[in-house]
Coordinates of C-alpha atoms and ligand atoms in Angstrom, one line a residue:
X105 CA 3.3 16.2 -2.3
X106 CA 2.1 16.0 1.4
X107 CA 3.9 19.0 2.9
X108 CA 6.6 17.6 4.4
X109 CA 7.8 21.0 5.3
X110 CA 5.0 22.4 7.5
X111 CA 4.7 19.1 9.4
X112 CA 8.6 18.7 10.1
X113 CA 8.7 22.9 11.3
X114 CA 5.4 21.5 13.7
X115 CA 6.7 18.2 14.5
X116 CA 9.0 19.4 17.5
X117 CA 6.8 21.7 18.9
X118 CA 3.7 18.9 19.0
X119 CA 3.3 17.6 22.6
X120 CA 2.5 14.1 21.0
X121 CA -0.6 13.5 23.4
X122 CA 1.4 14.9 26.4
X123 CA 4.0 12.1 25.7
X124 CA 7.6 13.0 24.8
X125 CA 8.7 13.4 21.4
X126 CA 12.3 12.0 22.1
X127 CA 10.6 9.0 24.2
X128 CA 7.9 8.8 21.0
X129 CA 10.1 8.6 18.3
X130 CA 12.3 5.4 19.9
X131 CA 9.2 3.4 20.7
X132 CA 9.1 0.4 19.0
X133 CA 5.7 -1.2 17.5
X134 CA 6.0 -4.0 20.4
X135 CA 6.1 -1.3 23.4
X136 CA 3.6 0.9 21.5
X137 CA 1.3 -2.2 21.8
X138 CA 1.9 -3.3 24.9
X139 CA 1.4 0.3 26.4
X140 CA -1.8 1.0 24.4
X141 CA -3.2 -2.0 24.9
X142 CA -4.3 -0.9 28.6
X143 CA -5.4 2.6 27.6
X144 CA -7.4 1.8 24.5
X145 CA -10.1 -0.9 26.6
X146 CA -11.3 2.4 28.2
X147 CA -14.3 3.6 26.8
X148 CA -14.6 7.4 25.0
X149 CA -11.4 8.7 25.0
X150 CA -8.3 7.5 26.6
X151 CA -6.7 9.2 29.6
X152 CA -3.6 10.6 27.3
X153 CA -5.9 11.8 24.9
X154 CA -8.4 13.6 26.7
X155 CA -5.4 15.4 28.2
X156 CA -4.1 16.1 24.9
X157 CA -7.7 18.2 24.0
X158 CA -6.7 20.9 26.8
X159 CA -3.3 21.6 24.5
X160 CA -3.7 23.8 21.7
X161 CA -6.4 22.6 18.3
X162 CA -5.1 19.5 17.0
X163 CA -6.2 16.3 15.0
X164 CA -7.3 13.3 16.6
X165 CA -4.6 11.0 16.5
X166 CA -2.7 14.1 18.0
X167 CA 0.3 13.8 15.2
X168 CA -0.7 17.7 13.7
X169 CA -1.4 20.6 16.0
X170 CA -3.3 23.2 13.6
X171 CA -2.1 26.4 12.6
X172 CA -4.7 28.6 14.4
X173 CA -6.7 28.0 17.6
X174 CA -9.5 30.3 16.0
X175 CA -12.3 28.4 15.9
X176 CA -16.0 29.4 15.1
X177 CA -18.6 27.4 15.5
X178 CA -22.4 27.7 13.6
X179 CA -25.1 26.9 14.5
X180 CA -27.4 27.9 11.3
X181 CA -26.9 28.3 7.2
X182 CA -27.3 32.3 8.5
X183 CA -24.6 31.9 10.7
X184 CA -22.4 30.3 8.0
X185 CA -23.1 32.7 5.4
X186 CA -22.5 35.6 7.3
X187 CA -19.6 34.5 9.0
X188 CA -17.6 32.8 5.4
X189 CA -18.7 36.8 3.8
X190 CA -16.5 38.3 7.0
X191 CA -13.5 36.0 6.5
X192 CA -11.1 36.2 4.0
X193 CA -9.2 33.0 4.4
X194 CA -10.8 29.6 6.3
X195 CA -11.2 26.1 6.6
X196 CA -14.3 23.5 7.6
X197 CA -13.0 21.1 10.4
X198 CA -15.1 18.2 10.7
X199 CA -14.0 15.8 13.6
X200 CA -10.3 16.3 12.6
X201 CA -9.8 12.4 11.8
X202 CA -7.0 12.9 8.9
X203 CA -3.4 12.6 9.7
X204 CA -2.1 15.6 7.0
X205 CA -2.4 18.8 7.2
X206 CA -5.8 19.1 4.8
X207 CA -8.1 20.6 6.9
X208 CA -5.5 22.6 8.1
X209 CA -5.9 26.7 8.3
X210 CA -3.5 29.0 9.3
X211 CA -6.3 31.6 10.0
X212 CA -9.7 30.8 10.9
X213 CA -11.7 27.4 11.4
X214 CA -15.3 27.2 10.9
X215 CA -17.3 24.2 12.8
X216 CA -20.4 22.8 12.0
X217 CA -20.5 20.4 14.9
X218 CA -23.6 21.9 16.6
X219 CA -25.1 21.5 13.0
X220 CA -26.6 17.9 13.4
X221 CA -30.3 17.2 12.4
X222 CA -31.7 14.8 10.0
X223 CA -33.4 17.3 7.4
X224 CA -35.9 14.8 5.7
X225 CA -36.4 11.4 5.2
X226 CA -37.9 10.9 2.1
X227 CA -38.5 6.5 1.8
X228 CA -39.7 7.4 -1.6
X229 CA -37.0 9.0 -3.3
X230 CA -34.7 6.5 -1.1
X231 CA -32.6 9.3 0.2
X232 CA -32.2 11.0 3.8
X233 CA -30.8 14.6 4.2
X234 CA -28.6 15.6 7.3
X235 CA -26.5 18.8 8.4
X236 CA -23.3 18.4 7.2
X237 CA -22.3 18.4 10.8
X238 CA -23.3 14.9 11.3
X239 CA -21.3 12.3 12.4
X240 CA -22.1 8.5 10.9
X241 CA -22.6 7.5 14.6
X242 CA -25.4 10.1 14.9
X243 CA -27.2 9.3 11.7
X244 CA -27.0 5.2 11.7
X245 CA -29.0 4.5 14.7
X246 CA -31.5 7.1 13.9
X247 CA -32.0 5.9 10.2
X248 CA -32.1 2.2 11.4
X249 CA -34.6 3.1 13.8
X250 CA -36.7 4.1 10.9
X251 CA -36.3 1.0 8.8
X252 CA -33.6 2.3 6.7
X253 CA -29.9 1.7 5.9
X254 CA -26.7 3.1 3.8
X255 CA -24.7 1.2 1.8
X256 CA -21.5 1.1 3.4
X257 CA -19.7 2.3 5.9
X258 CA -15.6 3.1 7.1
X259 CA -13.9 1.4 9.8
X260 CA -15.1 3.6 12.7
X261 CA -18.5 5.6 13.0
X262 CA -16.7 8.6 14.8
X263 CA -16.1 10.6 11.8
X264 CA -18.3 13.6 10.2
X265 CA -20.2 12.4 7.3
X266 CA -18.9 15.8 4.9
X267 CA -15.2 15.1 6.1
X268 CA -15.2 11.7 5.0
X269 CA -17.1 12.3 1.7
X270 CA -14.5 15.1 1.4
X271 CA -11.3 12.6 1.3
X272 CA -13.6 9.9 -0.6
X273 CA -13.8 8.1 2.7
X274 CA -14.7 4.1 2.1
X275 CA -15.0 0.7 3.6
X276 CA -15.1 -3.0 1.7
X277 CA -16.5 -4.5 -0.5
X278 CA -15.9 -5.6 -4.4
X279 CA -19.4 -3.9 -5.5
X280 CA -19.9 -1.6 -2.5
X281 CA -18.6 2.2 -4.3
X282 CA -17.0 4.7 -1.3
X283 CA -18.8 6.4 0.9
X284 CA -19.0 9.6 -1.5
X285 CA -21.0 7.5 -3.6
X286 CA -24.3 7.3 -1.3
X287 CA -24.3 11.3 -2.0
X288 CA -27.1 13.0 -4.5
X289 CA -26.8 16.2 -3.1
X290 CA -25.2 18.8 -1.7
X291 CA -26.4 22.2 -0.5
X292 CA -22.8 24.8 -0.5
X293 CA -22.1 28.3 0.7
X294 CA -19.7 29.4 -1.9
X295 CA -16.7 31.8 -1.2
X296 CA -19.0 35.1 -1.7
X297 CA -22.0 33.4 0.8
X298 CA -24.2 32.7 -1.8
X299 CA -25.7 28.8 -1.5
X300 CA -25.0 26.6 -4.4
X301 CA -27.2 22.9 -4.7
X302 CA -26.1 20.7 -6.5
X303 CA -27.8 17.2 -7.4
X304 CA -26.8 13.8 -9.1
X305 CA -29.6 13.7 -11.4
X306 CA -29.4 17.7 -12.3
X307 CA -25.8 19.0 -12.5
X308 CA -23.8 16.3 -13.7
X309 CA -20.0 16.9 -14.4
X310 CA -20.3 19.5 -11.5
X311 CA -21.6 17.3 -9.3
X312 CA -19.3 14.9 -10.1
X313 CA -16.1 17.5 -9.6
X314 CA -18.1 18.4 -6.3
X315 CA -18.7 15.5 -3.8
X316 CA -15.2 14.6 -3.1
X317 CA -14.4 18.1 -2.8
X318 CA -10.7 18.1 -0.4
X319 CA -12.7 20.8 1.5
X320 CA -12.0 23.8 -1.3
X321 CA -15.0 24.5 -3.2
X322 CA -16.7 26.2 0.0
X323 CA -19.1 25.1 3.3
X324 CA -21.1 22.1 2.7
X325 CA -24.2 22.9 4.8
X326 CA -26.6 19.9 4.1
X327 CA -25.9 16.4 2.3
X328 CA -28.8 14.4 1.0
X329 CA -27.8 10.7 0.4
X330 CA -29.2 7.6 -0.4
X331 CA -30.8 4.8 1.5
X332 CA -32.0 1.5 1.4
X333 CA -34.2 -0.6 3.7
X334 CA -32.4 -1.7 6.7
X335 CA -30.6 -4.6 7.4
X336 CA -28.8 -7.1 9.5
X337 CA -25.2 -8.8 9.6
X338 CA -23.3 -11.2 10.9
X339 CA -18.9 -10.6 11.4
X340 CA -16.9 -13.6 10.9
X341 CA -13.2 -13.6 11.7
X342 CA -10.7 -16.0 10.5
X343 CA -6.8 -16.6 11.5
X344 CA -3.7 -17.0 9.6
X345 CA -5.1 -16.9 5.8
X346 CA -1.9 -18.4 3.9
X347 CA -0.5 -16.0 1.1
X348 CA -0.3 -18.4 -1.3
X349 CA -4.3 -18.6 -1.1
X350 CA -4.3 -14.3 -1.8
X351 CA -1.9 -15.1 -4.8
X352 CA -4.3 -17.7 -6.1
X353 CA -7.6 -17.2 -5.1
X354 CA -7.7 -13.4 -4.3
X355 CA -10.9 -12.7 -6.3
X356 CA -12.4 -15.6 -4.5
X357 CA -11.7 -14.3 -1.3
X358 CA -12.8 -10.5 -1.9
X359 CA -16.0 -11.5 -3.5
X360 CA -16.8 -14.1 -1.3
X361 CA -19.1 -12.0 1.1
X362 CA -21.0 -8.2 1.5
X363 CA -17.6 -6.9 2.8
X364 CA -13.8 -8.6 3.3
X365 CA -11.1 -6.5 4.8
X366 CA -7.5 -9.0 4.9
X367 CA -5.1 -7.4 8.0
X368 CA -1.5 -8.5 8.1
X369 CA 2.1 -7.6 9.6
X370 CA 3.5 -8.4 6.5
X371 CA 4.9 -11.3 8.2
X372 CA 5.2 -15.2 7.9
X373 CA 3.5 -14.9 4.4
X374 CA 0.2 -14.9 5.9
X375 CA -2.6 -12.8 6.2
X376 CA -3.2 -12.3 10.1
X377 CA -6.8 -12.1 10.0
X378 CA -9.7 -12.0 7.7
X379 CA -12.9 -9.7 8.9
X380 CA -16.3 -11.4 6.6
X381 CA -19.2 -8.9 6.9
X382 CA -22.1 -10.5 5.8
X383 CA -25.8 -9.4 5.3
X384 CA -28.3 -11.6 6.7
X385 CA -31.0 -12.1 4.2
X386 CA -33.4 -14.5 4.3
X387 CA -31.8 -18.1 3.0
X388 CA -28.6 -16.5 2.3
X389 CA -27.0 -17.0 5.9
X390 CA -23.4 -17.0 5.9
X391 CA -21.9 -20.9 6.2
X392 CA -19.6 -19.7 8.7
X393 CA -17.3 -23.1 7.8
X394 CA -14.8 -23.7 10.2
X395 CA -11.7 -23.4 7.6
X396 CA -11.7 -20.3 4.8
X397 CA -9.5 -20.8 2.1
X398 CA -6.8 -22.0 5.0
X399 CA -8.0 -19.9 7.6
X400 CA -9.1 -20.8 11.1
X401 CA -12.0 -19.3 12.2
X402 CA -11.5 -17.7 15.3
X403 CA -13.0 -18.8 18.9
X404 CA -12.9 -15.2 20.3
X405 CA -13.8 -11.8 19.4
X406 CA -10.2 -10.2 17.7
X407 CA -9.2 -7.1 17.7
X408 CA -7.5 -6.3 14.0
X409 CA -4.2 -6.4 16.3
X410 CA -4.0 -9.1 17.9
X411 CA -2.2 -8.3 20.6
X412 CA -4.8 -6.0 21.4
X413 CA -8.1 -5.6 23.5
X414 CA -11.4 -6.5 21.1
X415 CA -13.5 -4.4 23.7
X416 CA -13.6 -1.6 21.2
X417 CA -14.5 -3.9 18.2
X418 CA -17.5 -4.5 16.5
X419 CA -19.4 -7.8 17.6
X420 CA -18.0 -10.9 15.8
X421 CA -18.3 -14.7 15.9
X422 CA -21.8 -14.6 13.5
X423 CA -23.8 -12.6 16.3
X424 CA -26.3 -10.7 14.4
X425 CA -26.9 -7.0 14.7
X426 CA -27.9 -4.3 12.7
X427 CA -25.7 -3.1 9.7
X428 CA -24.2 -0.2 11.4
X429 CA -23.2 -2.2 14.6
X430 CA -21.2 -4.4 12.1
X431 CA -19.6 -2.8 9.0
X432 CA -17.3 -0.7 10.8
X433 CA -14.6 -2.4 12.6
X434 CA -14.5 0.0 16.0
X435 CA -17.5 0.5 17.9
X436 CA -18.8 3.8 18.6
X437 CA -18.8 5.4 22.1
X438 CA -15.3 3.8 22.2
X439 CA -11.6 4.8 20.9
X440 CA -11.0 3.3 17.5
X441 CA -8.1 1.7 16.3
X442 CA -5.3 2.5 18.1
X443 CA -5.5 5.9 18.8
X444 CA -2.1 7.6 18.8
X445 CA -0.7 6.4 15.5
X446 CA -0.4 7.8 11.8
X447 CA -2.1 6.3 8.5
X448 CA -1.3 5.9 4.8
X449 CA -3.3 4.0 2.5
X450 CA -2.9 3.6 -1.4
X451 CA -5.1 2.8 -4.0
X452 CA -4.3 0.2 -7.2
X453 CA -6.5 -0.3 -9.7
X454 CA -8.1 -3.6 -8.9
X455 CA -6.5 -5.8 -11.7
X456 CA -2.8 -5.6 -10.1
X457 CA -4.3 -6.4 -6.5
X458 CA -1.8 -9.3 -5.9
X459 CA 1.3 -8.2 -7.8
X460 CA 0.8 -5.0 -6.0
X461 CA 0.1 -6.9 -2.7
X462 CA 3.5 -9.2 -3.3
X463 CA 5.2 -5.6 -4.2
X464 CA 4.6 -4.5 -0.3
X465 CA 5.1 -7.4 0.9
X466 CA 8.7 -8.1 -0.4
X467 CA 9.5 -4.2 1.8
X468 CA 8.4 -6.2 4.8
X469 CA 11.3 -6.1 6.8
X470 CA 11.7 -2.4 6.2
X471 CA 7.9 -1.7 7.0
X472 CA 7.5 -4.0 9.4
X473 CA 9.4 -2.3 12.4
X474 CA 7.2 0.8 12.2
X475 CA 3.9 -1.0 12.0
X476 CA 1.1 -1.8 13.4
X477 CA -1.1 -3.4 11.0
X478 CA -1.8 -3.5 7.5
X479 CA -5.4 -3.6 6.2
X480 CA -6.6 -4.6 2.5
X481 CA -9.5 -4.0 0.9
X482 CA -12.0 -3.9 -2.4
X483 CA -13.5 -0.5 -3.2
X484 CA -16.1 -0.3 -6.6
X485 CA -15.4 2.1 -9.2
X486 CA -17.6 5.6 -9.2
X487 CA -17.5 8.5 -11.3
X488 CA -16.3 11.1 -8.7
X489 CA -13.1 13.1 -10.2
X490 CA -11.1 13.7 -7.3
X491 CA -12.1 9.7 -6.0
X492 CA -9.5 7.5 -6.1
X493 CA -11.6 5.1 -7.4
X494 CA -12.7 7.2 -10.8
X495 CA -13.8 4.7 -13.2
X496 CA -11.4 2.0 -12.2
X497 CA -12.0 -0.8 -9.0
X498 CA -9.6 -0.5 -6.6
X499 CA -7.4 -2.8 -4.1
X500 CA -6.5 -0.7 -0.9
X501 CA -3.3 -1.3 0.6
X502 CA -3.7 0.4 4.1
X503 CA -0.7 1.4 7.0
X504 CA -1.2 2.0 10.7
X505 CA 2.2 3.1 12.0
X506 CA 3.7 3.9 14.9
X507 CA 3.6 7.2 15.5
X508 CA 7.1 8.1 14.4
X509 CA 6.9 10.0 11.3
X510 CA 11.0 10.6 10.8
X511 CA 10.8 6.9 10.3
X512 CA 7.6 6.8 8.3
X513 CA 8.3 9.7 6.1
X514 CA 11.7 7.6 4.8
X515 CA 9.7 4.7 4.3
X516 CA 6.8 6.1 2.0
X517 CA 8.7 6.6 -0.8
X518 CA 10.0 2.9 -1.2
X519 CA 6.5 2.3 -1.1
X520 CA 5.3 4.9 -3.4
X521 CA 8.3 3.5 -6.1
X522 CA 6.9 -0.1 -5.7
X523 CA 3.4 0.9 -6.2
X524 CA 3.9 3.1 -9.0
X525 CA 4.1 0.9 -11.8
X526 CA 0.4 0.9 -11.2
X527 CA -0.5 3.9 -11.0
X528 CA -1.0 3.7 -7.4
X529 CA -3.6 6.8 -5.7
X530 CA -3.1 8.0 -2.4
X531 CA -6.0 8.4 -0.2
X532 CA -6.4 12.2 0.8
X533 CA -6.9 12.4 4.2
X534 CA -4.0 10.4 5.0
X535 CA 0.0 10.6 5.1
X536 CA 1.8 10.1 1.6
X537 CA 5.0 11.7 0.1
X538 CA 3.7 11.9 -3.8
X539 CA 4.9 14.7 -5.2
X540 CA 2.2 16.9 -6.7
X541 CA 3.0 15.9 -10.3
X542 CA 2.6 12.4 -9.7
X543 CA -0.5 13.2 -8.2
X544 CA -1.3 14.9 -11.4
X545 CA -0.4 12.0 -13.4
X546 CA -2.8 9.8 -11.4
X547 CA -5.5 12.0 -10.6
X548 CA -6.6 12.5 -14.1
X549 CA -9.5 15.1 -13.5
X550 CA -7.3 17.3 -11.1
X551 CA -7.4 19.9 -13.9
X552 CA -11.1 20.0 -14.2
X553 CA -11.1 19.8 -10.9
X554 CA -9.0 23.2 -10.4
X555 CA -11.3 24.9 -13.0
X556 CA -14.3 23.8 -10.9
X557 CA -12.8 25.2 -8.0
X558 CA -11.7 28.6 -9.4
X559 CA -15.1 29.3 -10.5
X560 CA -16.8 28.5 -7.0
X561 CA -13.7 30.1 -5.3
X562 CA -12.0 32.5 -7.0
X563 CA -10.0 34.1 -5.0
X564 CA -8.3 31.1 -2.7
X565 CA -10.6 31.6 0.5
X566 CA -11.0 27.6 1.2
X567 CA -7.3 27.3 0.0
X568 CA -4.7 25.9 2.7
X569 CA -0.7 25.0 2.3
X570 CA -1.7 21.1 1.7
X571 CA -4.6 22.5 -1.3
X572 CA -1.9 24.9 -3.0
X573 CA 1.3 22.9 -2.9
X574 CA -0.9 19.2 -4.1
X575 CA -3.4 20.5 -6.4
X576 CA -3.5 24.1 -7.7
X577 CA 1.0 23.7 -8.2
X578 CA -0.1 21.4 -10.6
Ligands
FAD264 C1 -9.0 5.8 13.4 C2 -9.3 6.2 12.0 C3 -9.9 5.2 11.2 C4 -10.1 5.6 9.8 N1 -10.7 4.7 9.0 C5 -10.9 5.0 7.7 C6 -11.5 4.0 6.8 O1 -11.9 2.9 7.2 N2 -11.6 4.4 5.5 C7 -11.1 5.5 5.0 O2 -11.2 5.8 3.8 N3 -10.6 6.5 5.8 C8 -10.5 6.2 7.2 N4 -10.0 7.2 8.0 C9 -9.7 8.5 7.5 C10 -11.0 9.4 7.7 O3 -12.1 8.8 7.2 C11 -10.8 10.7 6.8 O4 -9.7 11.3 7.2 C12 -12.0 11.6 6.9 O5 -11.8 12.7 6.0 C13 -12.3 12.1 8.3 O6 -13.4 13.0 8.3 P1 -13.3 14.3 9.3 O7 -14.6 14.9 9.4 O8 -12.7 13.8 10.6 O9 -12.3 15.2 8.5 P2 -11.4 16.4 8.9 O10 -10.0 15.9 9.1 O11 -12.0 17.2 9.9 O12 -11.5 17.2 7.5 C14 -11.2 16.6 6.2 C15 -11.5 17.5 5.1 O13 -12.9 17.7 4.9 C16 -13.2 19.0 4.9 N5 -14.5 19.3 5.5 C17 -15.0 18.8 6.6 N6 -16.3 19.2 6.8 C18 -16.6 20.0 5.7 C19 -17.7 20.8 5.4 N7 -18.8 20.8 6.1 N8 -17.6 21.5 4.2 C20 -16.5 21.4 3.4 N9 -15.4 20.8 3.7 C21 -15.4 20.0 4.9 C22 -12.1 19.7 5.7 O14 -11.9 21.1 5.3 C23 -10.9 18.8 5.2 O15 -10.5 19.3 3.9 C24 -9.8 6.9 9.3 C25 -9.2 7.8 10.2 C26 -9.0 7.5 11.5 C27 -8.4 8.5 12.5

């Protein structure tokens, strides 16, 4: 279970971007928006949340303040080593972009942030290999610059590319696998300082237990992953796809183009907008058809909510630009999403997409209130144990709240119950109330998982209160 207790003892003392709690907490979604909406078209970071980052350590969307302020930051595999041998409990922080407490360390952070270098770029082999302090933002220009490309990539380019392989960190797309699948290798500095490597083709299982790794097995230092040759796309949006055509015509809809991602209030049984990513290849241009499935497609650039600015959003009505410029949603150099809000996101294996879809929709007037915006999408199946997407296609059924978790934290367990007939998996690095033997029950390798971690970290040191009370009580 996400540890409900450590967040409620640190909810009153958050200074919630230097905005009152009280004042927080009664917001409704339509204020939230209409506030936001002016702050958000500034570009970097927003007045309330650059304020916030003189406060004490917290996460990005500002819900968690950490439980230390001790922070050290490498700038060299020496200066890991040395420094994880000297420390008897810590945690990696990456860019802080998950709303629980996983990343969270009561004693001592370690940064590789000044860690950022591309490694090698080997076109033979197909693979590049960074610092593990590299953000996607930092790595996609450069690669694209050299006639290369990955796969896929989330809805923003702001986060560190081990964090997100950490969590199992994805995007869209019915044959596009997570973003831990573009890894072959890792480089780790074990509990004891020692440095581990790890490779696809070499150490199998381990590997496998390894990429999406929650942070516990130790430091990764250096990720090696694949690439392709580069690429361009076009983004389409659409309005107001009926939900009839989702209950009829889902698998249409998902595997019409590279990448689909539905958004929706859950209200007026329709889908608000549909995002098509599409890869310009040569005689394959997208027919960007005026009507899709129902939808209209828009005749301005959209931001996923509505109501919002589309400054910050990724260029859309079938302008072409390079991959990395168009499968995230939020463009880099500005804030993504909305900024202060919190995030849950479930996984359901891909064959009950639309009951599982009609199952959170008929909780739409209790969900509703505290949202912002839903987002669905496609995810391929890998062979990663802690992914939530082992050996099964997924449907992701995603939440942006308002940032009010007293009211979010009631509502995540009518949505867990409704989910659970199919075996619903909640995405890592974001908020869920699971308890940790239904994570068990779901997460089939967890115990493998534990035995992999034991052996790489004997005695706890990556270990946090979100690690032992979700995996290693089970
Ligand atoms: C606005 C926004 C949009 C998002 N969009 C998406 C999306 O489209 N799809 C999606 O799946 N998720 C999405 N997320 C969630 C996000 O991708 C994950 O939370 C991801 O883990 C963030 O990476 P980070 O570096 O910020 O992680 P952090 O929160 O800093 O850390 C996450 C975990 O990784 C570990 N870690 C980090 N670096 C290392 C390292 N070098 N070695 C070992 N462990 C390490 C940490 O210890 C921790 O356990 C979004 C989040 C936000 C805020």
């Amino acid at each position: 279970m996400y540890n409900c207790r450590a967040f409620e003892a640190k909810e009153e003392e958050i200074p919630i971007a230097n905005v009152d709690t009280a004042w927080a907490t009664v917001m409704n979604k339509r204020t939230f928006i209409r506030l936001f909406a002016a702050v958000i078209a500034s570009p970097v970071i927003s007045p309330l949340l650059a304020r916030a980052s003189n406060n004490k350590l917290q996460n990005w969307a500002g819900n968690l303040k950490y439980s230390t302020d001790r922070l050290y930051s490498a700038n060299s595999l020496e200066q890991v080593r040395s420094y994880v041998k000297k420390q008897s409990k810590l945690k990696v922080l990456g860019t802080r972009h998950c709303f629980n407490n996983i990343a969270d360390s009561t004693d001592n952070f370690l940064s590789l942030r000044s860690m950022v270098k591309v490694l090698a770029l080997e076109p033979e082999a197909h693979t590049v290999t960074v610092d593990a302090g590299m953000t996607y933002g930092q790595l996609c220009p450069l690669l694209h610059n050299k006639g290369f490309a990955l796969h896929n990539l989330a809805s923003l380019p702001h986060i560190s590319i081990a964090g997100a392989i950490s969590t199992a960190t994805h995007g869209s797309g019915e044959k596009n696998g997570n973003l831990a699948t573009a890894v072959s290798a890792l480089e780790i500095v074990t509990a004891v300082g020692e440095v581990v490597k790890l490779s696809r083709q070499q150490d199998g299982e381990a590997f496998r237990g390894a990429v999406v790794g929650l942070g516990s097995l130790g430091v990764i230092t250096k990720i090696t992953l694949d690439i392709q040759p580069t690429f361009l796309m076009r983004q389409y949006v659409y309005e107001n796809l009926p939900l009839t055509e989702v209950k009829d015509n889902f698998d249409a809809i998902q595997s019409s183009r590279y990448s689909v991602s539905l958004f929706t209030d859950w209200q007026n049984q329709r889908i608000s907008e549909v995002w098509i990513k599409s890869r310009v290849e040569e005689g394959q241009a997208f027919d960007a058809t005026p009507e899709f499935f129902g939808a209209k497609r828009a005749t301005k650039k959209l931001h996923p909510i509505a109501e919002l600015s589309a400054e910050n959003c990724t260029a859309q009505m079938g302008v072409p630009g390079p991959w990395y410029e168009r499968l995230p949603h939020f463009r880099m150099g500005f804030t993504p999403s909305a900024g202060k809000e919190l995030q849950t996101e479930y996984f359901v294996p891909r064959q009950h997409a639309v009951e599982a879809i009609l199952a959170v929709e008929r909780l739409r007037d209790q969900v509703s209130p505290h949202l912002m915006i839903s987002e669905i999408r496609t995810i391929a199946a890998d062979n990663l144990w802690l992914s939530p997407c082992y050996e099964q296609p997924c449907v992701t059924i995603h939440f942006t709240w308002v940032q009010d978790w007293p009211a979010v934290r009631k509502l995540l367990p009518l949505i867990e119950k409704e989910l659970a007939p199919f075996k619903a998996r909640p995405h890592w690095g974001k908020l869920f109330t699971m308890s940790p033997k239904e994570l068990k029950s779901v997460y089939r390798r967890l115990p493998d998982f534990i035995q992999l971690s034991k052996k790489l970290d004997p005695q706890g040191k990556f270990r946090n209160d979100f690690l032992s009370t979700n995996v290693f009580s089970s």
